[in-house]
């Protein structure tokens, strides 16, 4: 029973119940997704993937990728999804570090990535296209659909998700069957998901939000999803009448509010809108409620912990707060220096405990040890609990930018910038952006003889960093501000450049 797949489907809605409605109106039932996942699970065995092996997947969102995820879970292997935006250099690191047994990429990236995978020591490389084409899908079609889901121990891993680090390279968060099952079953009850729910799913599926929070919770409820390939405003507006609930990052809600077609009549029938992955500003929360009558339910989570804190379903959802600790999740707020609990109402470090919390970083015991304190996971986020028990995220101690719901670690970009001949120093900061929440800006000093243009710097970055990590602007300065310890004062840079995107409209996304 410990296998995540078995636990999610313990209250099975029946083979004919709808699981996903695709953009072409095709309905994938629970019976069909069970068969598809069974074929992939059988194929993994044929390809030599054993229990505990890592299966790295860099594909576009598709229902076959969901079936592959479930097949990996059923076979007791470990699912390792990768953002399709990652460059070959980034993929090389993930494949090498994880020692993946199988790498699945898009048919059109096979020629470029097969040598990368082989150099990283990956034994098998297959392809899966957005439309269900590719060598993996073809081979799965020839496999039996019956598969006996593997029984596992609760702590066995279901997935590894890489998160960047404030220093050094990305870390693989090891996430167990128990972590995922306990969180999804709890969220289903907390957010009152039922079989009749239809979730508008426009999130990517290589992250916790779209893969686990959305898909696992839907399966646990025996509900269905309107499965869209990405957030496209026209498709979302067309799908809303068929949905009862929606999950999104704040940028989704900002873009909806920016569209005059999005009004009270369009969403009167909806039961729930949930936001997470980045702060939803109180202004957006209030504008959404004024326009639609719905109070967005904001919640707080992390890759390492799944969901931790949520506004209530039945009670008041307070703008600018993330609500209360979820059932089974322990939250404490401590002094970042002394680690002692802070007085009631004071700001401190959010620490987390519970069956949702991951077991550590893949083959990085020192990093794991440094992020746990007395069995509590130290989030790097700063928060405060008010006198009614609502928790607010008031900042981050970690140097992290969240742009459109993607985490971007300045240290990674600074390392690449500093390699450019002529760059003396760099500081990468997040600057308020009307569409993405924060946008990446690089502040640079150049050597006296240096002759560097913004274009030259950006073209250098494009080979090594995914587009979403690349700065939206470069600013050249004579000197970076430093404190008495010679540490760069990023807060002063953020203040200096805080208005640079203020004029851009939310829909003027390219700016
Ligand atoms: C795309 N681009 C971005 C982003 N997305 N740049 C910065 N930040 C981004 N998030 C780039 C594209 O490559 C493109 O570059 C240019 O920006 C314009 O693309 P646009 O059409 O605006 O982008 P889009 O396709 O509409 O995507 C924006 C998006 C998307 C819809 C906000 O990024 C998205 O779906 N974000 C959700 C992320 C997410 O699911 N996070 C959950 C993490 P060019 O024009 O040069 O080609 S899980 C998590 O955080 C925890 C656990 C939690 O609590 O949930
Ligand atoms: P990730 O590493 O992608 O899982 O991102 C986790 C981080 O996203 C957290 O540590 C927070 O900094 C941020 N985050 C997630 N949800 C919220 C929220 N509702 N409000 C503010 N920050 C959030």
XYZ file of N, CA, C and O and ligand atoms in Angstrom, residues 202-204 207-210 213 230-231 249 251-252 255 276-278 299-303 306-307 403-408 435-436 467-469 472 509-510, ligand 1:
207
model
N -2.833 24.628 -15.901
C -2.020 25.311 -16.920
C -0.573 25.454 -16.451
O 0.215 26.154 -17.075
N -0.222 24.796 -15.362
C 1.128 24.885 -14.801
C 2.064 23.918 -15.507
O 1.614 22.881 -16.026
N 3.360 24.189 -15.486
C 4.302 23.178 -15.974
C 4.311 21.965 -15.042
O 3.937 22.077 -13.876
N 7.741 20.677 -11.871
C 7.927 21.268 -10.548
C 6.894 20.697 -9.592
O 5.861 20.162 -10.013
N 7.128 20.927 -8.323
C 6.208 20.499 -7.272
C 4.774 20.985 -7.514
O 3.823 20.224 -7.357
N 4.632 22.242 -7.920
C 3.287 22.833 -7.994
C 2.407 22.076 -8.997
O 1.345 21.561 -8.644
N 2.856 21.996 -10.242
C 2.019 21.384 -11.282
C 1.977 19.869 -11.212
O 0.967 19.243 -11.549
N 1.324 19.057 -6.340
C 0.193 19.717 -5.680
C -1.057 19.565 -6.549
O -2.131 19.226 -6.054
N 0.152 24.977 -21.473
C 0.864 26.069 -20.797
C -0.161 27.142 -20.450
O -1.340 26.999 -20.811
N 0.292 28.195 -19.785
C -0.626 29.300 -19.494
C -0.711 30.196 -20.716
O 0.174 31.006 -20.975
N 0.436 30.313 -10.232
C 1.386 31.230 -9.609
C 0.790 32.634 -9.733
O -0.118 32.850 -10.555
N 1.608 35.262 -11.241
C 1.582 35.805 -12.611
C 0.306 35.395 -13.345
O -0.255 36.168 -14.133
N -0.218 34.191 -13.094
C -1.479 33.771 -13.739
C -2.600 34.747 -13.370
O -3.382 35.168 -14.222
N -2.155 38.204 -14.934
C -2.500 38.217 -16.368
C -4.018 38.122 -16.569
O -4.572 38.748 -17.469
N 0.207 30.099 -5.267
C 1.408 29.781 -4.500
C 2.634 29.858 -5.367
O 2.564 30.243 -6.527
N 3.765 29.506 -4.787
C 5.106 29.489 -5.404
C 5.819 30.826 -5.313
O 7.031 30.884 -5.495
N 5.068 31.897 -5.096
C 5.650 33.239 -4.990
C 4.618 34.094 -4.266
O 3.437 33.724 -4.222
N -1.297 29.840 -0.443
C -0.612 28.838 0.396
C 0.895 28.915 0.148
O 1.347 29.569 -0.800
N 1.652 28.275 1.023
C 3.117 28.376 0.978
C 3.736 26.985 0.992
O 3.359 26.142 1.809
N 4.653 26.753 0.055
C 5.327 25.456 0.013
C 6.746 25.594 -0.479
O 7.218 26.689 -0.769
N 7.411 24.469 -0.573
C 8.778 24.415 -1.097
C 8.975 23.073 -1.782
O 8.308 22.098 -1.426
N 9.930 23.001 -2.681
C 10.264 21.727 -3.311
C 10.610 20.686 -2.234
O 10.201 19.528 -2.325
N 7.012 20.046 0.008
C 5.634 20.126 -0.487
C 4.927 21.287 0.216
O 5.552 22.294 0.520
N 3.641 21.114 0.534
C 2.885 22.260 1.058
C 2.919 22.293 2.589
O 2.733 21.266 3.246
N 10.846 34.566 -10.158
C 10.362 35.261 -11.354
C 9.291 34.402 -12.010
O 9.576 33.300 -12.477
N 8.058 34.880 -11.998
C 6.966 34.104 -12.594
C 6.845 32.721 -11.982
O 6.402 31.784 -12.643
N 7.247 32.570 -10.731
C 7.136 31.281 -10.041
C 8.365 30.399 -10.193
O 8.425 29.328 -9.604
N 9.339 30.824 -10.995
C 10.588 30.052 -11.105
C 11.615 30.602 -10.123
O 11.807 31.825 -10.059
N 12.310 29.706 -9.447
C 13.376 30.146 -8.553
C 14.662 30.345 -9.334
O 15.054 29.479 -10.112
N 15.302 31.463 -9.071
C 16.558 31.787 -9.751
C 17.549 32.217 -8.677
O 17.255 33.114 -7.882
N 4.527 41.875 -14.158
C 4.013 40.594 -14.650
C 4.632 39.416 -13.892
O 3.926 38.507 -13.452
N 5.938 39.449 -13.721
C 6.649 38.282 -13.179
C 6.866 38.354 -11.674
O 7.424 37.438 -11.087
N 16.868 30.554 -20.559
C 16.401 31.920 -20.852
C 15.774 32.595 -19.627
O 15.989 33.771 -19.383
N 14.994 31.828 -18.848
C 14.289 32.489 -17.742
C 15.240 32.986 -16.661
O 14.870 33.827 -15.848
N 16.489 32.467 -16.665
C 17.467 32.935 -15.669
C 18.251 34.149 -16.177
O 18.964 34.787 -15.401
N 16.933 40.451 -17.420
C 16.081 41.267 -18.294
C 16.779 42.584 -18.607
O 16.397 43.287 -19.535
N 5.066 41.919 -21.601
C 5.874 40.943 -20.887
C 7.333 40.925 -21.314
O 8.191 40.542 -20.568
N 7.585 41.319 -22.551
C 8.956 41.212 -23.027
C 9.898 42.202 -22.362
O 11.096 42.037 -22.415
C 9.170 32.359 -19.327
N 10.157 33.271 -19.421
C 10.433 33.723 -18.203
C 9.596 33.000 -17.329
N 8.830 32.160 -18.055
N 11.318 34.647 -17.770
C 11.391 34.844 -16.450
N 10.627 34.183 -15.557
C 9.724 33.249 -15.963
N 8.962 32.592 -15.095
C 10.818 33.801 -20.613
C 10.568 33.036 -21.870
O 11.649 32.163 -22.082
C 10.489 34.127 -22.915
O 11.770 34.466 -23.339
C 9.993 35.335 -22.212
O 10.228 35.068 -20.816
C 8.535 35.642 -22.405
O 7.783 34.476 -22.217
P 6.246 34.516 -21.885
O 5.485 34.224 -23.109
O 5.876 35.705 -21.122
O 6.274 33.330 -20.896
P 5.188 32.317 -20.659
O 5.370 31.143 -21.525
O 3.872 32.988 -20.681
O 5.572 31.889 -19.177
C 5.382 32.711 -18.065
C 4.712 31.876 -16.975
C 5.560 30.618 -16.789
C 3.306 31.497 -17.428
C 4.640 32.701 -15.726
O 6.885 30.992 -16.434
C 4.990 29.678 -15.789
O 4.124 28.877 -16.105
N 5.456 29.777 -14.543
C 5.042 28.850 -13.484
C 6.233 28.342 -12.756
C 5.876 27.273 -11.705
O 5.047 26.399 -11.951
N 6.483 27.353 -10.532
C 6.218 26.401 -9.467
C 7.519 25.968 -8.855
P 12.033 34.958 -24.837
O 10.928 35.895 -25.180
O 13.354 35.600 -24.781
O 12.012 33.704 -25.605
S 7.157 24.885 -7.424
C 7.319 25.962 -6.144
O 7.698 27.078 -6.309
C 6.887 25.582 -4.743
C 6.998 24.165 -4.361
C 5.464 26.039 -4.510
O 5.210 26.578 -3.439
O 4.636 25.835 -5.408
